[in-house]
Amino acid sequence: MRPSPVFLGILALTVAGGVMAAFGDVDTVFARDRDPLLIAGVVIFVAAGWVASLTLHEFGHAMVAYRGGDYSVAHKGYLTLDVRKYTDPVLSIILPLVFLIIGGIPLPGGAVWINRGALRSRGTSSWVSLAGPLSNLAVGAALALVVAVVPMAGGLAIAISYLTLLQVLTFLLNILPIPGLDGWGALEPYLPPRARELGAQVRPWAPIILFAVLWFFDPARDALWAGADWIFDAFGGSRRLAVFGNSVFQFWR
């Protein structure tokens, strides 16, 4: 399997954003006039890096499904790391990016269609669902390790740290046992038929309702961030650097 040119292009854009952030003036993070190079670098790095992680998330689902017996994912192009195969451009990339930039919450995007009937067991079906969020967790752990052990410019460190925190948030959001999210998909094979039917009925709306709750109900949002901070700290992440990265990413605030 070779990565698609689209995925390589996303990685190249991420690297370009990282270089820009590294050369930006990190001392202007909280200044009235932030360095435009720092802003552009952090925004490009985080946005492109998030799209790359979305690709890996969906690829994780597809790869485990392929190994578990659903060979149709190969014919659908899911094993090519081409984000276009997993998404509707507006609903799966543009809209989640808008929510990410406005609210700092990585709304789940993308989807792969799995033939669950072709999978070998209920356990395999659960692991197919879990593979996506676990890939975000793995990416977050790897990014935190990079910041901890590799000397780097401050601008790049804040960009990577914020993207690390977003990976943890994406993991937590997707692992929730709510219809339409991967946590529900992991439980669904073991639920009674009536529960699965109810889940299918509310699936289109449940993630939107969840986002509304997180947006308007402070205790729910605080609980999500508390969980993310705990995992982030366990990875050795720097909250200070992540806060700096968030401030630059949402530069208009």
mmCIF file of C-alpha atoms in Angstrom:
data_model
loop_
_atom_site.group_PDB
_atom_site.id
_atom_site.type_symbol
_atom_site.label_atom_id
_atom_site.label_comp_id
_atom_site.label_asym_id
_atom_site.label_seq_id
_atom_site.Cartn_x
_atom_site.Cartn_y
_atom_site.Cartn_z
ATOM 1 C CA MET A 1 0.000 0.000 0.000
ATOM 2 C CA ARG A 2 1.323 3.407 -0.997
ATOM 3 C CA PRO A 3 0.039 6.632 0.567
ATOM 4 C CA SER A 4 -1.992 8.666 -1.891
ATOM 5 C CA PRO A 5 -0.580 11.923 -3.313
ATOM 6 C CA VAL A 6 -3.404 13.708 -1.479
ATOM 7 C CA PHE A 7 -2.222 12.383 1.890
ATOM 8 C CA LEU A 8 1.393 13.220 1.077
ATOM 9 C CA GLY A 9 0.247 16.717 0.104
ATOM 10 C CA ILE A 10 -1.529 17.113 3.452
ATOM 11 C CA LEU A 11 1.634 16.003 5.251
ATOM 12 C CA ALA A 12 3.679 18.474 3.203
ATOM 13 C CA LEU A 13 1.264 21.264 4.136
ATOM 14 C CA THR A 14 1.550 20.245 7.788
ATOM 15 C CA VAL A 15 5.339 20.387 7.580
ATOM 16 C CA ALA A 16 5.172 23.788 5.887
ATOM 17 C CA GLY A 17 2.963 25.081 8.683
ATOM 18 C CA GLY A 18 5.397 23.690 11.247
ATOM 19 C CA VAL A 19 8.329 25.475 9.595
ATOM 20 C CA MET A 20 6.396 28.748 9.567
ATOM 21 C CA ALA A 21 5.463 28.331 13.227
ATOM 22 C CA ALA A 22 9.071 27.556 14.114
ATOM 23 C CA PHE A 23 10.239 30.831 12.580
ATOM 24 C CA GLY A 24 7.392 32.856 14.085
ATOM 25 C CA ASP A 25 7.926 35.129 17.060
ATOM 26 C CA VAL A 26 6.530 33.147 19.994
ATOM 27 C CA ASP A 27 6.992 36.153 22.292
ATOM 28 C CA THR A 28 3.968 37.756 20.615
ATOM 29 C CA VAL A 29 1.531 34.986 21.660
ATOM 30 C CA PHE A 30 -0.407 37.277 23.974
ATOM 31 C CA ALA A 31 0.586 40.586 22.396
ATOM 32 C CA ARG A 32 -1.923 42.899 20.758
ATOM 33 C CA ASP A 33 -0.152 42.480 17.422
ATOM 34 C CA ARG A 34 0.792 38.815 17.069
ATOM 35 C CA ASP A 35 3.379 37.809 14.521
ATOM 36 C CA PRO A 36 1.445 36.946 11.302
ATOM 37 C CA LEU A 37 3.988 34.235 10.480
ATOM 38 C CA LEU A 38 3.355 32.571 13.845
ATOM 39 C CA ILE A 39 -0.416 32.739 13.366
ATOM 40 C CA ALA A 40 -0.294 31.369 9.826
ATOM 41 C CA GLY A 41 2.100 28.606 10.832
ATOM 42 C CA VAL A 42 0.072 27.405 13.820
ATOM 43 C CA VAL A 43 -3.241 27.549 11.948
ATOM 44 C CA ILE A 44 -1.884 25.676 8.919
ATOM 45 C CA PHE A 45 -0.036 23.103 11.025
ATOM 46 C CA VAL A 46 -2.982 22.349 13.305
ATOM 47 C CA ALA A 47 -5.648 22.352 10.570
ATOM 48 C CA ALA A 48 -3.628 20.235 8.131
ATOM 49 C CA GLY A 49 -2.412 17.984 10.929
ATOM 50 C CA TRP A 50 -5.981 17.442 12.065
ATOM 51 C CA VAL A 51 -7.047 16.447 8.535
ATOM 52 C CA ALA A 52 -4.087 14.047 8.392
ATOM 53 C CA SER A 53 -5.166 12.502 11.700
ATOM 54 C CA LEU A 54 -8.733 12.221 10.378
ATOM 55 C CA THR A 55 -7.302 10.227 7.466
ATOM 56 C CA LEU A 56 -5.399 7.917 9.821
ATOM 57 C CA HIS A 57 -8.513 7.521 11.982
ATOM 58 C CA GLU A 58 -10.608 6.304 9.066
ATOM 59 C CA PHE A 59 -7.750 4.225 7.669
ATOM 60 C CA GLY A 60 -7.568 2.490 11.058
ATOM 61 C CA HIS A 61 -11.215 1.473 10.791
ATOM 62 C CA ALA A 62 -10.699 0.204 7.253
ATOM 63 C CA MET A 63 -7.489 -1.727 7.910
ATOM 64 C CA VAL A 64 -8.934 -3.607 10.887
ATOM 65 C CA ALA A 65 -12.085 -4.313 8.871
ATOM 66 C CA TYR A 66 -9.989 -5.668 5.995
ATOM 67 C CA ARG A 67 -8.046 -7.947 8.305
ATOM 68 C CA GLY A 68 -11.314 -8.952 9.945
ATOM 69 C CA GLY A 69 -12.939 -10.181 6.743
ATOM 70 C CA ASP A 70 -14.465 -7.171 4.960
ATOM 71 C CA TYR A 71 -12.377 -7.088 1.801
ATOM 72 C CA SER A 72 -14.749 -4.612 0.154
ATOM 73 C CA VAL A 73 -12.910 -1.754 1.869
ATOM 74 C CA ALA A 74 -10.008 -2.265 -0.531
ATOM 75 C CA HIS A 75 -12.287 -1.882 -3.571
ATOM 76 C CA LYS A 76 -13.753 1.291 -2.067
ATOM 77 C CA GLY A 77 -10.297 2.843 -1.854
ATOM 78 C CA TYR A 78 -10.267 3.032 1.933
ATOM 79 C CA LEU A 79 -6.757 1.598 2.187
ATOM 80 C CA THR A 80 -5.139 4.327 0.078
ATOM 81 C CA LEU A 81 -4.979 7.028 2.788
ATOM 82 C CA ASP A 82 -6.888 9.304 0.419
ATOM 83 C CA VAL A 83 -9.085 11.477 2.622
ATOM 84 C CA ARG A 84 -11.481 12.039 -0.269
ATOM 85 C CA LYS A 85 -12.527 8.382 -0.080
ATOM 86 C CA TYR A 86 -13.740 8.819 3.482
ATOM 87 C CA THR A 87 -15.506 12.114 3.268
ATOM 88 C CA ASP A 88 -18.046 14.467 1.915
ATOM 89 C CA PRO A 89 -15.943 17.624 1.379
ATOM 90 C CA VAL A 90 -18.381 19.955 3.167
ATOM 91 C CA LEU A 91 -19.832 17.775 5.927
ATOM 92 C CA SER A 92 -16.664 15.855 6.748
ATOM 93 C CA ILE A 93 -13.865 18.399 6.313
ATOM 94 C CA ILE A 94 -15.042 21.993 5.950
ATOM 95 C CA LEU A 95 -17.793 21.932 8.605
ATOM 96 C CA PRO A 96 -15.681 20.153 11.272
ATOM 97 C CA LEU A 97 -12.795 22.549 10.571
ATOM 98 C CA VAL A 98 -15.143 25.514 11.042
ATOM 99 C CA PHE A 99 -16.325 24.105 14.377
ATOM 100 C CA LEU A 100 -12.709 23.424 15.357
ATOM 101 C CA ILE A 101 -11.617 26.968 14.570
ATOM 102 C CA ILE A 102 -14.641 28.619 16.187
ATOM 103 C CA GLY A 103 -15.115 26.451 19.248
ATOM 104 C CA GLY A 104 -11.920 24.463 19.672
ATOM 105 C CA ILE A 105 -13.883 21.198 19.650
ATOM 106 C CA PRO A 106 -12.817 18.625 17.024
ATOM 107 C CA LEU A 107 -16.236 17.538 15.744
ATOM 108 C CA PRO A 108 -15.952 14.015 14.287
ATOM 109 C CA GLY A 109 -15.757 13.977 10.498
ATOM 110 C CA GLY A 110 -15.311 11.369 7.802
ATOM 111 C CA ALA A 111 -16.751 7.885 7.650
ATOM 112 C CA VAL A 112 -16.024 4.488 6.165
ATOM 113 C CA TRP A 113 -18.838 2.118 5.271
ATOM 114 C CA ILE A 114 -18.093 -1.296 6.700
ATOM 115 C CA ASN A 115 -19.904 -4.487 5.738
ATOM 116 C CA ARG A 116 -20.379 -5.697 9.298
ATOM 117 C CA GLY A 117 -21.897 -8.946 8.061
ATOM 118 C CA ALA A 118 -18.580 -9.897 6.478
ATOM 119 C CA LEU A 119 -16.638 -9.532 9.725
ATOM 120 C CA ARG A 120 -15.622 -12.716 11.496
ATOM 121 C CA SER A 121 -17.046 -11.993 14.939
ATOM 122 C CA ARG A 122 -18.687 -9.447 17.214
ATOM 123 C CA GLY A 123 -15.299 -8.837 18.778
ATOM 124 C CA THR A 124 -13.843 -7.981 15.379
ATOM 125 C CA SER A 125 -16.691 -5.549 14.783
ATOM 126 C CA SER A 126 -15.947 -3.835 18.089
ATOM 127 C CA TRP A 127 -12.253 -3.535 17.265
ATOM 128 C CA VAL A 128 -13.115 -2.008 13.894
ATOM 129 C CA SER A 129 -14.941 0.768 15.736
ATOM 130 C CA LEU A 130 -12.224 1.200 18.340
ATOM 131 C CA ALA A 131 -9.385 1.341 15.797
ATOM 132 C CA GLY A 132 -10.209 4.914 14.766
ATOM 133 C CA PRO A 133 -10.131 6.629 18.162
ATOM 134 C CA LEU A 134 -7.189 4.505 19.261
ATOM 135 C CA SER A 135 -5.254 5.860 16.276
ATOM 136 C CA ASN A 136 -5.918 9.396 17.562
ATOM 137 C CA LEU A 137 -4.680 8.354 20.983
ATOM 138 C CA ALA A 138 -1.521 6.881 19.447
ATOM 139 C CA VAL A 139 -0.886 10.027 17.397
ATOM 140 C CA GLY A 140 -1.383 12.148 20.507
ATOM 141 C CA ALA A 141 1.077 10.056 22.506
ATOM 142 C CA ALA A 142 3.652 10.239 19.707
ATOM 143 C CA LEU A 143 3.317 14.026 19.374
ATOM 144 C CA ALA A 144 3.645 14.518 23.134
ATOM 145 C CA LEU A 145 6.808 12.413 23.097
ATOM 146 C CA VAL A 146 8.259 14.484 20.268
ATOM 147 C CA VAL A 147 7.732 17.720 22.193
ATOM 148 C CA ALA A 148 9.214 16.168 25.342
ATOM 149 C CA VAL A 149 12.426 14.796 23.833
ATOM 150 C CA VAL A 150 13.193 16.843 20.689
ATOM 151 C CA PRO A 151 14.600 20.377 21.079
ATOM 152 C CA MET A 152 12.552 22.749 18.940
ATOM 153 C CA ALA A 153 11.533 26.354 18.467
ATOM 154 C CA GLY A 154 8.790 27.654 20.734
ATOM 155 C CA GLY A 155 6.339 28.298 17.908
ATOM 156 C CA LEU A 156 6.558 24.711 16.710
ATOM 157 C CA ALA A 157 6.268 23.402 20.278
ATOM 158 C CA ILE A 158 3.008 25.256 20.916
ATOM 159 C CA ALA A 159 1.578 24.101 17.571
ATOM 160 C CA ILE A 160 2.406 20.442 18.229
ATOM 161 C CA SER A 161 1.186 20.650 21.824
ATOM 162 C CA TYR A 162 -2.187 22.045 20.787
ATOM 163 C CA LEU A 163 -2.565 19.405 18.066
ATOM 164 C CA THR A 164 -1.708 16.781 20.700
ATOM 165 C CA LEU A 165 -4.518 18.023 22.936
ATOM 166 C CA LEU A 166 -6.925 17.943 19.988
ATOM 167 C CA GLN A 167 -5.990 14.302 19.351
ATOM 168 C CA VAL A 168 -6.889 13.476 22.944
ATOM 169 C CA LEU A 169 -10.175 15.370 22.630
ATOM 170 C CA THR A 170 -10.971 13.544 19.394
ATOM 171 C CA PHE A 171 -10.337 10.225 21.135
ATOM 172 C CA LEU A 172 -12.639 11.114 24.033
ATOM 173 C CA LEU A 173 -15.427 12.402 21.798
ATOM 174 C CA ASN A 174 -15.369 9.373 19.534
ATOM 175 C CA ILE A 175 -15.205 6.875 22.372
ATOM 176 C CA LEU A 176 -18.459 8.108 23.912
ATOM 177 C CA PRO A 177 -21.233 5.448 23.737
ATOM 178 C CA ILE A 178 -23.497 7.663 21.640
ATOM 179 C CA PRO A 179 -25.108 6.516 18.365
ATOM 180 C CA GLY A 180 -23.074 7.716 15.426
ATOM 181 C CA LEU A 181 -19.809 7.649 17.363
ATOM 182 C CA ASP A 182 -17.259 4.875 17.606
ATOM 183 C CA GLY A 183 -17.954 4.128 21.256
ATOM 184 C CA TRP A 184 -21.477 3.128 20.311
ATOM 185 C CA GLY A 185 -20.149 1.088 17.402
ATOM 186 C CA ALA A 186 -17.948 -0.878 19.788
ATOM 187 C CA LEU A 187 -20.924 -1.706 22.030
ATOM 188 C CA GLU A 188 -23.537 -2.213 19.319
ATOM 189 C CA PRO A 189 -22.692 -5.859 18.424
ATOM 190 C CA TYR A 190 -23.508 -6.859 22.006
ATOM 191 C CA LEU A 191 -26.751 -4.877 22.370
ATOM 192 C CA PRO A 192 -30.254 -6.337 22.014
ATOM 193 C CA PRO A 193 -32.042 -5.750 18.679
ATOM 194 C CA ARG A 194 -34.356 -3.088 20.090
ATOM 195 C CA ALA A 195 -31.421 -1.011 21.359
ATOM 196 C CA ARG A 196 -29.687 -1.289 17.982
ATOM 197 C CA GLU A 197 -32.878 -0.167 16.213
ATOM 198 C CA LEU A 198 -33.205 2.831 18.518
ATOM 199 C CA GLY A 199 -29.567 3.690 17.945
ATOM 200 C CA ALA A 200 -30.051 3.589 14.178
ATOM 201 C CA GLN A 201 -33.016 5.966 14.455
ATOM 202 C CA VAL A 202 -31.167 8.622 16.442
ATOM 203 C CA ARG A 203 -27.767 8.132 14.760
ATOM 204 C CA PRO A 204 -28.070 11.106 12.358
ATOM 205 C CA TRP A 205 -28.892 13.552 15.146
ATOM 206 C CA ALA A 206 -27.049 12.308 18.217
ATOM 207 C CA PRO A 207 -23.599 13.787 17.375
ATOM 208 C CA ILE A 208 -25.182 17.163 16.593
ATOM 209 C CA ILE A 209 -27.055 17.115 19.894
ATOM 210 C CA LEU A 210 -23.822 16.183 21.656
ATOM 211 C CA PHE A 211 -22.029 19.149 20.113
ATOM 212 C CA ALA A 212 -24.879 21.465 21.143
ATOM 213 C CA VAL A 213 -24.672 20.150 24.717
ATOM 214 C CA LEU A 214 -20.919 20.727 24.795
ATOM 215 C CA TRP A 215 -21.368 24.199 23.344
ATOM 216 C CA PHE A 216 -24.131 25.421 25.676
ATOM 217 C CA PHE A 217 -23.782 23.270 28.826
ATOM 218 C CA ASP A 218 -20.646 24.275 30.693
ATOM 219 C CA PRO A 219 -20.466 21.269 33.081
ATOM 220 C CA ALA A 220 -20.428 18.838 30.131
ATOM 221 C CA ARG A 221 -17.737 20.828 28.342
ATOM 222 C CA ASP A 222 -15.712 21.146 31.548
ATOM 223 C CA ALA A 223 -15.911 17.377 32.121
ATOM 224 C CA LEU A 224 -14.666 16.729 28.580
ATOM 225 C CA TRP A 225 -11.735 19.089 29.019
ATOM 226 C CA ALA A 226 -10.939 17.635 32.445
ATOM 227 C CA GLY A 227 -10.696 14.160 30.927
ATOM 228 C CA ALA A 228 -8.568 15.475 28.074
ATOM 229 C CA ASP A 229 -6.256 17.282 30.480
ATOM 230 C CA TRP A 230 -5.806 14.116 32.531
ATOM 231 C CA ILE A 231 -4.768 12.044 29.517
ATOM 232 C CA PHE A 232 -2.672 14.908 28.154
ATOM 233 C CA ASP A 233 -0.808 15.138 31.464
ATOM 234 C CA ALA A 234 -0.324 11.356 31.493
ATOM 235 C CA PHE A 235 1.373 11.659 28.092
ATOM 236 C CA GLY A 236 3.741 14.250 29.541
ATOM 237 C CA GLY A 237 2.157 17.114 27.615
ATOM 238 C CA SER A 238 2.630 20.734 28.614
ATOM 239 C CA ARG A 239 -0.671 22.485 29.285
ATOM 240 C CA ARG A 240 1.121 25.810 29.119
ATOM 241 C CA LEU A 241 2.294 25.164 25.569
ATOM 242 C CA ALA A 242 -1.139 23.831 24.563
ATOM 243 C CA VAL A 243 -2.839 26.956 25.927
ATOM 244 C CA PHE A 244 -0.412 29.101 23.942
ATOM 245 C CA GLY A 245 -1.190 27.061 20.822
ATOM 246 C CA ASN A 246 -4.927 27.397 21.340
ATOM 247 C CA SER A 247 -4.581 31.153 21.805
ATOM 248 C CA VAL A 248 -2.705 31.540 18.524
ATOM 249 C CA PHE A 249 -4.978 29.121 16.628
ATOM 250 C CA GLN A 250 -8.029 31.125 17.702
ATOM 251 C CA PHE A 251 -6.183 34.341 16.972
ATOM 252 C CA TRP A 252 -9.245 36.598 16.625
ATOM 253 C CA ARG A 253 -10.304 36.180 20.264
#
